[in-house]
Coordinates of C-alpha atoms in Angstrom, one line a residue:
X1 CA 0.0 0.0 0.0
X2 CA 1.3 3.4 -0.6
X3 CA 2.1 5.6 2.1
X4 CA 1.2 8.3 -0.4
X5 CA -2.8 7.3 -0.9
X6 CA -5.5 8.5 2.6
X7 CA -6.7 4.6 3.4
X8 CA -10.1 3.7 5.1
X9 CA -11.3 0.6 5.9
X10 CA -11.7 -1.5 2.7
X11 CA -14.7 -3.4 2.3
X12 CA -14.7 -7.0 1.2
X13 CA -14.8 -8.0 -2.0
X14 CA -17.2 -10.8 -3.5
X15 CA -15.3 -14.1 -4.4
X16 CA -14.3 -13.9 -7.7
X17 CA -15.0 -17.4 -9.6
X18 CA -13.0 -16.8 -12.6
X19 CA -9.5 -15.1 -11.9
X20 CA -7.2 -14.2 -14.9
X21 CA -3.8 -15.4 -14.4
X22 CA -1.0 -13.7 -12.8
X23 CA 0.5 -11.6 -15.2
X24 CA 3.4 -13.8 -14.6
X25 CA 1.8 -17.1 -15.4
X26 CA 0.4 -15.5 -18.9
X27 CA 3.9 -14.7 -20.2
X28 CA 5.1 -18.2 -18.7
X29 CA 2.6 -19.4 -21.1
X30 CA 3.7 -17.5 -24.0
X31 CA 7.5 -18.8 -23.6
X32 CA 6.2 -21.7 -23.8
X33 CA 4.1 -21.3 -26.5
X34 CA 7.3 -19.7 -28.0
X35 CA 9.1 -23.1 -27.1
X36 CA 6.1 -25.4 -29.1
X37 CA 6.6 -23.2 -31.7
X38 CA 10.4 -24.1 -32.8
X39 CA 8.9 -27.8 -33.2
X40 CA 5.9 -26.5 -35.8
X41 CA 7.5 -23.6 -37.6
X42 CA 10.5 -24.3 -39.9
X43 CA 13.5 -22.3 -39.1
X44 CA 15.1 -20.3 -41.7
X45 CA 17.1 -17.0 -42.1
X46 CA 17.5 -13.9 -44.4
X47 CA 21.1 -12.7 -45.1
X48 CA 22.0 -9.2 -43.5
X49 CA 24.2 -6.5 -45.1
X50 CA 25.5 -3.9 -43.2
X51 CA 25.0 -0.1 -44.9
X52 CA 27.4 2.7 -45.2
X53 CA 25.8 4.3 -42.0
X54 CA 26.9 1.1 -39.9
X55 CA 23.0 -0.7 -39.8
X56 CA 22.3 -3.9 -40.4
X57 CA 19.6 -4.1 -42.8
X58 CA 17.8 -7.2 -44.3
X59 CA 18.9 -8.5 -48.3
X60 CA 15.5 -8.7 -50.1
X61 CA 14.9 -12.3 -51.4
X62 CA 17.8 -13.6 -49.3
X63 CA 15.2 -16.3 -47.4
X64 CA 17.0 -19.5 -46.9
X65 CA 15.9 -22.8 -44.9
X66 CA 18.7 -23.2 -42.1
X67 CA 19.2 -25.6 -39.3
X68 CA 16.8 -24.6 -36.5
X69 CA 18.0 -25.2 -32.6
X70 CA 14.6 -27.3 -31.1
X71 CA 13.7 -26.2 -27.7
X72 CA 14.5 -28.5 -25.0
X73 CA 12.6 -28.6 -21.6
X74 CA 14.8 -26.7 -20.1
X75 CA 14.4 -23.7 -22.5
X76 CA 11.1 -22.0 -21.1
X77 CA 12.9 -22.1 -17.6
X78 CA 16.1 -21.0 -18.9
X79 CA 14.5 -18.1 -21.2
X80 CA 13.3 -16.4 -17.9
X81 CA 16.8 -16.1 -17.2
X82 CA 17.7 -15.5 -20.6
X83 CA 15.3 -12.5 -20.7
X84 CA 16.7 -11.5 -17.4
X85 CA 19.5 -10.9 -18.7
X86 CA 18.8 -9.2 -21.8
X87 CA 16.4 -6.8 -20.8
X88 CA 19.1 -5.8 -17.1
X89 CA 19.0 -2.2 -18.6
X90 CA 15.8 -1.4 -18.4
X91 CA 15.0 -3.8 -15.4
X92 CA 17.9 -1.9 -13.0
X93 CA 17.1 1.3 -14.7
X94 CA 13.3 0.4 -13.3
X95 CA 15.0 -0.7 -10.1
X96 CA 16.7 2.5 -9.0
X97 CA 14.4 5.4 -10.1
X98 CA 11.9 3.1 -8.0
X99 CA 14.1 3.5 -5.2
X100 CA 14.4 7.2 -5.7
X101 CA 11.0 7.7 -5.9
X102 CA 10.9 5.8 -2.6
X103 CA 12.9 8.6 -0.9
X104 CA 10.6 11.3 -2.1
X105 CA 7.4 9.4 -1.2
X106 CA 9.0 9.2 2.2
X107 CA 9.0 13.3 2.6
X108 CA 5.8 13.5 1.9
X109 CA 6.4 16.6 -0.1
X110 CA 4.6 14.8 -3.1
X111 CA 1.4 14.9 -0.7
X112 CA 1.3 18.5 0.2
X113 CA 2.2 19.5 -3.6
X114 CA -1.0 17.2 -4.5
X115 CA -3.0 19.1 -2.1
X116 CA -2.0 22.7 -3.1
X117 CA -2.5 21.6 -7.0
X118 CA -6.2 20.4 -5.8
X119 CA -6.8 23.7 -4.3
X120 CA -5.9 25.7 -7.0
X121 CA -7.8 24.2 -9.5
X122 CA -11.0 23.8 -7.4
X123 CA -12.2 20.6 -9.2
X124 CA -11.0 21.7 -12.6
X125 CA -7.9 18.8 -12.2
X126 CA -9.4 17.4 -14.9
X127 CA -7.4 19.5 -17.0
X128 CA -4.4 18.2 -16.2
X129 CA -5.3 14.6 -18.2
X130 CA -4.8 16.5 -21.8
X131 CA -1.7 18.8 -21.1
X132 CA 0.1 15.7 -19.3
X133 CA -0.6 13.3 -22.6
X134 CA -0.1 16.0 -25.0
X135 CA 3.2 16.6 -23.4
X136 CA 3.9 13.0 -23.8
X137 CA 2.7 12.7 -27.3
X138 CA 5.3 15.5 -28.1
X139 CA 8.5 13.2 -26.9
X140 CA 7.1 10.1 -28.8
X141 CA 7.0 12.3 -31.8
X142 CA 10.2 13.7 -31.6
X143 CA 12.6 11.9 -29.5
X144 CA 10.8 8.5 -29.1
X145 CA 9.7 8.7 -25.7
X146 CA 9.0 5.1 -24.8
X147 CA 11.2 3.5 -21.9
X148 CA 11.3 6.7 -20.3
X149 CA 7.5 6.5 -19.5
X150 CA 8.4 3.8 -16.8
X151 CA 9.8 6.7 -14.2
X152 CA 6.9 8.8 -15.2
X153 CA 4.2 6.3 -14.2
X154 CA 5.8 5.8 -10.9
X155 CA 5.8 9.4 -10.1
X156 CA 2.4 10.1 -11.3
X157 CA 0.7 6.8 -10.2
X158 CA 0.6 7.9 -6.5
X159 CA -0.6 11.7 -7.4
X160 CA -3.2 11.3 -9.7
X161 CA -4.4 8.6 -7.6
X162 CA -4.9 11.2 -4.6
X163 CA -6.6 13.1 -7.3
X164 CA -9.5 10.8 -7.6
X165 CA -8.6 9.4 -10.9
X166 CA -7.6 5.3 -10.8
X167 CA -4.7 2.9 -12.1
X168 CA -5.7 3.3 -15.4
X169 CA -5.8 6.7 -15.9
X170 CA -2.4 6.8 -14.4
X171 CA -1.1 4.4 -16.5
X172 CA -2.9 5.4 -19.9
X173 CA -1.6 8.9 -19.5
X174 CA 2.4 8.4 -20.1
X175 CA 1.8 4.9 -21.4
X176 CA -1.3 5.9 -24.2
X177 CA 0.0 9.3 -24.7
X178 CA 3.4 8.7 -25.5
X179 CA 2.6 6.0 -27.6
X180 CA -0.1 7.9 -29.9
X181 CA 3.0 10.7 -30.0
X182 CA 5.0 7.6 -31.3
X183 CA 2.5 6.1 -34.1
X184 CA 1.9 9.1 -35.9
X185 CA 5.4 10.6 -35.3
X186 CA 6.4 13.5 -37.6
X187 CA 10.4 13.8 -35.9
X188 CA 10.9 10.1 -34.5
X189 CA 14.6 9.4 -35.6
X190 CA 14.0 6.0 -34.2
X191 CA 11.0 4.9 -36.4
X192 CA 10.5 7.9 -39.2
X193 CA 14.1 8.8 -39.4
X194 CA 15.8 5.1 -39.3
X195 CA 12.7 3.8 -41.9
X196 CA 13.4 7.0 -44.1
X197 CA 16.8 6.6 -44.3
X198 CA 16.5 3.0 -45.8
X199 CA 14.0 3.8 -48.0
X200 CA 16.2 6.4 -49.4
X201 CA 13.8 9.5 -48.6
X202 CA 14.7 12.9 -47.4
X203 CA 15.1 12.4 -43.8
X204 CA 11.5 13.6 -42.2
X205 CA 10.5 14.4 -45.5
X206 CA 6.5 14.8 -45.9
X207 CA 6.5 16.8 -42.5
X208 CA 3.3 18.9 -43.4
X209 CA 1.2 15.7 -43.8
X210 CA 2.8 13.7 -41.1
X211 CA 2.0 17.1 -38.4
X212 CA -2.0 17.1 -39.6
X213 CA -2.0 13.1 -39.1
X214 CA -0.1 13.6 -35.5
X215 CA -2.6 16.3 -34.8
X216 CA -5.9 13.7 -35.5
X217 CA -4.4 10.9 -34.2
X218 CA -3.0 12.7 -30.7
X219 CA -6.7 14.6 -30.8
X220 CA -9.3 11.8 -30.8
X221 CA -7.1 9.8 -28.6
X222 CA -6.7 12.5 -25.8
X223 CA -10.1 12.5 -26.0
X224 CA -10.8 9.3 -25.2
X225 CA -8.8 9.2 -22.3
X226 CA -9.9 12.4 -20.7
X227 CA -13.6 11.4 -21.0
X228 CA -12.9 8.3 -19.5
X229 CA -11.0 9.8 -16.2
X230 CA -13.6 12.5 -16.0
X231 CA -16.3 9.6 -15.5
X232 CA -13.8 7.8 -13.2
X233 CA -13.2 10.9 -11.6
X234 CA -17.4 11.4 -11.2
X235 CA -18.2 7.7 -10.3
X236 CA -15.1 5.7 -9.0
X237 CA -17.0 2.5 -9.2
X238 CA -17.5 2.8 -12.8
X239 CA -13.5 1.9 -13.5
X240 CA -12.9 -1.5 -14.2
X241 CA -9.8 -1.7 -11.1
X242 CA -12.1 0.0 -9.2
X243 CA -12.1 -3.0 -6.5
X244 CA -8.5 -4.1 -7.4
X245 CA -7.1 -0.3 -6.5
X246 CA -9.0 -0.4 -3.6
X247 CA -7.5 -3.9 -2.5
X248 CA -3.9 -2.8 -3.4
X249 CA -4.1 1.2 -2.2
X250 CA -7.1 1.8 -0.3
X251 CA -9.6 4.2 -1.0
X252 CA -7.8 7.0 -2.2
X253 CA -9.8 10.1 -1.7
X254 CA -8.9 14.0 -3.2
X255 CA -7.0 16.0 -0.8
X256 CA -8.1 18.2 1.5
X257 CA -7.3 21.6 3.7
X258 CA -4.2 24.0 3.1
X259 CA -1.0 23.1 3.2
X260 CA 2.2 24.6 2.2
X261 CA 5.6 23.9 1.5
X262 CA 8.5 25.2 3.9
X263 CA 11.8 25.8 2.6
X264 CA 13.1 22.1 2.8
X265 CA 10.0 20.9 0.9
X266 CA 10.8 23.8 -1.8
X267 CA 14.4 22.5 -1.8
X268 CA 13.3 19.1 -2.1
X269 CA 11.2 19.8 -4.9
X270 CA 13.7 21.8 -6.8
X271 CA 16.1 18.6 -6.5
X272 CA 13.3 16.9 -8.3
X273 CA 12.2 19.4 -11.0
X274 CA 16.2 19.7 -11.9
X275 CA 16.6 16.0 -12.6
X276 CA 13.3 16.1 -14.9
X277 CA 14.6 18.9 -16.5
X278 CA 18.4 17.6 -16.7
X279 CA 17.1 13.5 -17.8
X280 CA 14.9 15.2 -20.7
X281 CA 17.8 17.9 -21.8
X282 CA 20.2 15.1 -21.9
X283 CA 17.8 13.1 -23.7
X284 CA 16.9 15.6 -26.5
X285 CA 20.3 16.8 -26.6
X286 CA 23.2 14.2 -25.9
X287 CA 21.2 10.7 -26.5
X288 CA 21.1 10.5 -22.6
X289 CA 19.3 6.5 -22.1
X290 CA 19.0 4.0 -19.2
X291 CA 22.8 4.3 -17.7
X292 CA 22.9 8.3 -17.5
X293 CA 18.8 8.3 -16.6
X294 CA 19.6 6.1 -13.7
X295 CA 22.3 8.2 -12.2
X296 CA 20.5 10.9 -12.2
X297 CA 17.8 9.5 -10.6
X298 CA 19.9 7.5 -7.8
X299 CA 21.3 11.3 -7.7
X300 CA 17.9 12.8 -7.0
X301 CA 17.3 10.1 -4.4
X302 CA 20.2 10.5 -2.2
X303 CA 19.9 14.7 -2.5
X304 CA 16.2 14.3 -1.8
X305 CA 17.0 12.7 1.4
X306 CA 19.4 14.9 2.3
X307 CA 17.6 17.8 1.8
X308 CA 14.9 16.6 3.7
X309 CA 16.6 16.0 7.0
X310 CA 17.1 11.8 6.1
X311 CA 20.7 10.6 7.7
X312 CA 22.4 8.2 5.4
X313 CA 20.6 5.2 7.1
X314 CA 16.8 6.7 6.3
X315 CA 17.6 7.2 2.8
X316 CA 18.9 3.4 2.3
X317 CA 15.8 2.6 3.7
X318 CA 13.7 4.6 0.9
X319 CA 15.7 3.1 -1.8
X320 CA 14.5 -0.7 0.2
X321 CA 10.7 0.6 0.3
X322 CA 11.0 1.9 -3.3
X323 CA 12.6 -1.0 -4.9
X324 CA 9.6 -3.3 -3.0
X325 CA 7.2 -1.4 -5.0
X326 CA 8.7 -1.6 -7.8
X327 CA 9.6 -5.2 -8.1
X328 CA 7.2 -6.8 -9.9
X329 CA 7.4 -4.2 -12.5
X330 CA 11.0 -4.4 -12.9
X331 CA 10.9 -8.2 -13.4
X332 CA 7.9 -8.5 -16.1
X333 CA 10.5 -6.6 -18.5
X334 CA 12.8 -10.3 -17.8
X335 CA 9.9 -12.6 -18.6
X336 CA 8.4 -10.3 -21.6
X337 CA 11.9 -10.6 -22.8
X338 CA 12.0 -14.5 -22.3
X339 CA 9.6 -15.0 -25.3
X340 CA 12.1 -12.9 -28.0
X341 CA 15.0 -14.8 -26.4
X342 CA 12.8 -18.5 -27.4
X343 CA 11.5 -17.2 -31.2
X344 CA 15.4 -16.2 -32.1
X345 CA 17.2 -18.6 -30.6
X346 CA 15.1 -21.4 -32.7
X347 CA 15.8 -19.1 -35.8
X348 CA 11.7 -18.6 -36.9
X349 CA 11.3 -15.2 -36.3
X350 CA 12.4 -14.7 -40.4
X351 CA 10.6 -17.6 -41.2
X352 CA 7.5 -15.8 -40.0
X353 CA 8.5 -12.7 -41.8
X354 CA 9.2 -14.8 -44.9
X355 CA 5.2 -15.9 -45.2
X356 CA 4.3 -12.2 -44.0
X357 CA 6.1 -11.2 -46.9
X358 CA 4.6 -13.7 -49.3
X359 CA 1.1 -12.8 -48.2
X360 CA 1.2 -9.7 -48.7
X361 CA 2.6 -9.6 -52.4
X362 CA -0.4 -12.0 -53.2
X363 CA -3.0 -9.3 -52.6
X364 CA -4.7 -6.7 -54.9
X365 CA -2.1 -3.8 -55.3
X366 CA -5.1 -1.7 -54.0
X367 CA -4.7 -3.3 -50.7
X368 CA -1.2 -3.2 -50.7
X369 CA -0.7 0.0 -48.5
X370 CA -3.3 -1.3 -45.7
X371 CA -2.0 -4.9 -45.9
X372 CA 2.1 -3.5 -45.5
X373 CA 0.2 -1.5 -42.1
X374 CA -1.3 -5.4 -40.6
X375 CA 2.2 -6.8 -41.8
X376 CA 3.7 -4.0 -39.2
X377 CA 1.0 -4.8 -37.2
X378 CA 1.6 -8.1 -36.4
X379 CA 5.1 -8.1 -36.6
X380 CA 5.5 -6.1 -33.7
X381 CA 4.2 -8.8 -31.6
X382 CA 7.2 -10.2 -32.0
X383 CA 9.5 -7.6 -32.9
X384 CA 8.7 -5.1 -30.2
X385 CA 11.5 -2.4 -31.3
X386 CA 10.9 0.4 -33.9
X387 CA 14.3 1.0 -34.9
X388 CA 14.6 -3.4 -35.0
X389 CA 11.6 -3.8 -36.6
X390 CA 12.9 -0.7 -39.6
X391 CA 15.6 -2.5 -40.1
X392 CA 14.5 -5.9 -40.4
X393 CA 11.1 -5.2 -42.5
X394 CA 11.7 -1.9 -44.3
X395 CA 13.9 -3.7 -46.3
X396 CA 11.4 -5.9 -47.6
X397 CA 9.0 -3.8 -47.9
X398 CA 10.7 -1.1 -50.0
X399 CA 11.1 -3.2 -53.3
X400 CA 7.8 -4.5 -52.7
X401 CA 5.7 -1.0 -52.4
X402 CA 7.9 -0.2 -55.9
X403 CA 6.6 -3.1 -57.4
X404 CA 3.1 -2.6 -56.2
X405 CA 2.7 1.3 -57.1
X406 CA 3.1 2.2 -53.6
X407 CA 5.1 5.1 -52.9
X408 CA 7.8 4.7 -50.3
X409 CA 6.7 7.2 -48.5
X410 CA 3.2 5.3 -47.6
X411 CA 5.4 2.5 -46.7
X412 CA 6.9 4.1 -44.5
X413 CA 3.9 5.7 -42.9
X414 CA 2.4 2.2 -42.9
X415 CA 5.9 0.8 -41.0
X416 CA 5.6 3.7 -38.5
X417 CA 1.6 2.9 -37.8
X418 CA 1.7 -0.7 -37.4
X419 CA 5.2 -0.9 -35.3
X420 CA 3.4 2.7 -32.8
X421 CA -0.1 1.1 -31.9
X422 CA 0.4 -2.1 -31.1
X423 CA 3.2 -1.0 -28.0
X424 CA 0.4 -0.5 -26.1
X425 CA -0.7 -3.9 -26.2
X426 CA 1.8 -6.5 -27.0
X427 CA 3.2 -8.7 -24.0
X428 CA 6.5 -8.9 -25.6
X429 CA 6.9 -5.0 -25.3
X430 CA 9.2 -4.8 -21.7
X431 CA 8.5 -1.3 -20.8
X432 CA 5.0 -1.6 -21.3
X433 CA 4.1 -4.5 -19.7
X434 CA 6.4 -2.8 -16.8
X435 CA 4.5 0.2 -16.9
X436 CA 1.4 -1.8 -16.4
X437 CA 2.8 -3.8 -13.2
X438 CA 4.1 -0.1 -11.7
X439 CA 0.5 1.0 -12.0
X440 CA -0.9 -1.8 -10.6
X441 CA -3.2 -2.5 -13.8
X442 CA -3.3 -5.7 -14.6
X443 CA -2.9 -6.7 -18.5
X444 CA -6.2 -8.1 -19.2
X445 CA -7.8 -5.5 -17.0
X446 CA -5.8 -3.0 -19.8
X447 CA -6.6 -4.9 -23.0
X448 CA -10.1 -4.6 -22.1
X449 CA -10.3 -0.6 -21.5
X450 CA -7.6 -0.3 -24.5
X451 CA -10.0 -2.1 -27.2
X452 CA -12.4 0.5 -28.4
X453 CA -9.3 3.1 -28.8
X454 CA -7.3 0.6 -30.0
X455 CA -10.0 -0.1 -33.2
X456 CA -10.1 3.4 -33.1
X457 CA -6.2 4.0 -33.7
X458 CA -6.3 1.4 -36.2
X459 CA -9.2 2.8 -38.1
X460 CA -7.9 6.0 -38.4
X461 CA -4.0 4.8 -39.2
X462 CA -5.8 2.7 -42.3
X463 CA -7.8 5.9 -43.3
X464 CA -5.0 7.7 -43.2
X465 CA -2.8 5.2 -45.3
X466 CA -5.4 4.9 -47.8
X467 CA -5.6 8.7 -48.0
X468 CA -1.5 8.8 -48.4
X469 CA -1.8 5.8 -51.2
X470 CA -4.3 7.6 -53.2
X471 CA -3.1 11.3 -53.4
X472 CA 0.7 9.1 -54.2
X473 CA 2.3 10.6 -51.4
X474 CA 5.9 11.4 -52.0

C-alpha cells in the first residue's frame, strides 16, 4: 500500500470465480508457447548486409531454410533467465528510479504539492489529463519517448491517484499518450528517421502531412482518455480496477485543507524538477538512455533525502521501500523478454517474416498500402523495437511497395503505424508491460479498457494510409 494514498477501511470484496492469471503465469505461457513453436515452424534465415551508415539491414529475397535449434525442456525455464539478462538495462534502470521515488514518497512533499494543486484548480484537475498526454505525445513524436514513460508512471501513479482518478488513468496517460506521439510521429529518428533513411527518402520528408496526421491521431485519442478519467473521476466504481485499486491502495480520496511547502520541501522539490529537466535535456540533446537516466535519478534520491533531514541510514531505507514497490514491474521486463529470447534462438522469427512477406505480395495492389500497415501490425508482436523492426522489415518492404505502385513514403507511414499502436498492447513489449505492473493494472484489466481506442487507432492509421496511397504521397 502506498504511504502516499489516505486509506479507510476496505470493504470485502465478493469471491471472484473466474480469476485471470498472474500476469506472470500468462507470459510463462507465451515462452512456452514460443518453445512449441520451434517444433511447428521451420526455421530459416535472411542474409544481412551492413550499410554505409553502420545498420544492419535485411537483403531482399535472401530467405534460406537453415538448421533450427529445437527447444528443450529446459528452454522456457532458462528463457526467464535468458530475458533477465537481456532486458538488465531497463530492469535496474526500473530498479533504481523506484528507489528514488521511494525517498521522495517518504517526505511526503509529493502529498502537500497534490493538495495545493487540488486547491488551486478547485475541481477543474481534470485539465491536467490532456496537457500531461499531450506533453507525452510530443517526446514520442520527436525523440521516441517510450522506456522513459516507466519513471513517469511511478511518479504520477501515486498523485493522480490522490486526485480521484484510478490505475488506469495513471497508466494510460504516459503509457497511451506517448505512444499515440509515437505512431503518428512526424520527428521520431527511431522509427520515421531510421525507416526514411533506408528507403532512401529525405530524412522527415513529408512533414506537413505527417503534423496534420499527428494532430488527428494525438486529438481523438486524448479525448478518449480524458472522457474516460472525467467519468472515473465522477463515479469511482464505474473503473474496471475500481475494487482491485482499492484492495492494493485503499480508497484513495482527493485531498483536503491547506497546506504549504516550507523551505526544505521547496528544496526538495527543486532537487526533483532539476533531474526532470536535466534527464529530458540530456535526452533531446546528448542521446542520454538508461545508464545516464539512472544516475540521475539515484542522484535525485540520495539529494532528496538529504535535503529533507534523512541521515544516510533513512535514505537506504527509501531506496528498500521503493525497490519493494517496484519489483514486480522491474521483473515482467525479464519474462516479456523470455519470449524474443525462445523465437530467435530457434531461428523462426524470419521464417515468420518470410510468409508475411509472401502474403502480402499475393493481394490486390489496391490493398497493398493497408496490408504492408497489418504486416507492421503483427510483426511487432514479436519484434517489439521500432528501430529493429525498420531495419528488419523496411527492407522488404521497399522493393515491394515499388513493385506494387506504392510510394515509399506510404510505406513508410504504414511501418511507423503498425510498429506505434500495437506498443500499447503487446506482452513482448518490456516497458509496457512494466508500466502496467508499476500502476498496478493488470494486462487483461488493460486490454479490455484499451480495445475500443485501439480499433479506433487502427481505423484512423488505415484511413489515413489509404488517403496517403491515393493522393501518391511522396
Amino acid at each position: 500500500m502506498s504511504d502516499l494514498d489516505t486509506t479507510t477501511t476496505v470493504e470485502k470484496t465478493p469471491r471472484q470465480t473466474v480469476r485471470f492469471p498472474h500476469i506472470f503465469v500468462v507470459l510463462f505461457t507465451f515462452i512456452c508457447i514460443a518453445a512449441l513453436s520451434t517444433y511447428l515452424v521451420d526455421a530459416g534465415s535472411y542474409e544481412r548486409t551492413t550499410t554505409e551508415q553502420g545498420r544492419t539491414v535485411v537483403v531482399p529475397d535472401s530467405y534460406t531454410t537453415v538448421p533450427g535449434e529445437k527447444a528443450t525442456l529446459l528452454t522456457p525455464f532458462m528463457a526467464v533467465f535468458e530475458g533477465m539478462k537481456e532486458g538488465s538495462s531497463i530492469i535496474f534502470f526500473i530498479f533504481i528510479s523506484g528507489g528514488a521515488f521511494g525517498v521522495l514518497k517518504a517526505t511526503d512533499v509529493l502529498q502537500k504539492l497534490v493538495t495545493s494543486v487540488s486547491n488551486a484548480l478547485s475541481g477543474r484537475d481534470i485539465i491536467l489529463i490532456p496537457l500531461l498526454m499531450a506533453m507525452f505525445a510530443v517526446g514520442g513524436a520527436t525523440f521516441g519517448l517510450a522506456e522513459e514513460t516507466i519513471a513517469f508512471i511511478i511518479i504520477l501513479a501515486p498523485i493522480l491517484r490522490m486526485l480521484g482518478y484510478d490505475s488506469i488513468t495513471a497508466a494510460a496517460v504516459p503509457l497511451v499518450g506517448a505512444g499515440a506521439g509515437f505512431s503518428a510521429a512526424f520527428m521520431n529518428p527511431f522509427t520515421v528517421g531510421v525507416a526514411q533513411d533506408i528507403a532512401e527518402l529525405p530524412l522527415f520528408s513529408g512533414l506537413t502531412l505527417r503534423v496534420i496526421y499527428w494532430v488527428v491521431f494525438v486529438g481523438v485519442t486524448i479525448a478518449f482518455v480524458t472522457r474516460y478519467a472525467a467519468s472515473v473521476k465522477a463515479d469511482p466504481t464505474a473503473s474496471p480496477v475500481y475494487r482491485n485499486d482499492r484492495r492494493q491502495f485503499g480508497n484513495s480520496v482527493p485531498p483536503r485543507g491547506h497546506q504549504t511547502l516550507d523551505l526544505s520541501d521547496k528544496l526538495v522539490m527543486l532537487a526533483f524538477t532539476g533531474a526532470i529537466i536535466s534527464i529530458a535535456y540530456g535526452v533531446i540533446r546528448h542521446g542520454w538512455y538508461i545508464g545516464e537516466m539512472s544516475g540521475i535519478f539515484l542522484l535525485m534520491g540520495i539529494l532528496v533525502g538529504t535535503l529533507s533531514g534523512m541521515g544516510p541510514s533513512r535514505i537506504a531505507e527509501g531506496f528498500v521501500d521503493g525497490f519493494k514497490e517496484i519489483a514486480m514491474g522491474a521483473l515482467v521486463v525479464g519474462f516479456a523478454y523470455g519470449i524474443l529470447i525462445v523465437l530467435k534462438d530457434g531461428s523462426i522469427l524470419d521464417t515468420i517474416l518470410y510468409h508475411l512477406e509472401t502474403l502480402l505480395a499475393d493481394l490486390p495492389s489496391a490493398l497493398t498500402a493497408i496490408s504492408m500497415f497489418i504486416v507492421q501490425l503483427l510483426l511487432n508482436f514479436l519484434v517489439p523495437s521500432g528501430s529493429g523492426q525498420a531495419a528488419l522489415t523496411m527492407p522488404l518492404m521497399v522493393p515491394l511497395s515499388d513493385l506494387m505502385g506504392v510510394s515509399r513514403q506510404t510505406a513508410v507511414l504504414a511501418f511507423q503505424f503498425g510498429d506505434g499502436i500495437s506498443n500499447i498492447i503487446t506482452p513482448t513489449s518490456g516497458y509496457f508491460m512494466a508500466g502496467l505492473a508499476v500502476a498496478g493494472v493488470s494486462w487483461s484489466k488493460w486490454i479490455k479498457w484499451l480495445a475500443p481506442l485501439a480499433v479506433t487507432q487502427i481505423v484512423m492509421a488505415g484511413g489515413m494510409i489509404t488517403i496517403a496511397h491515393l493522393i501518391s504521397w511522396t
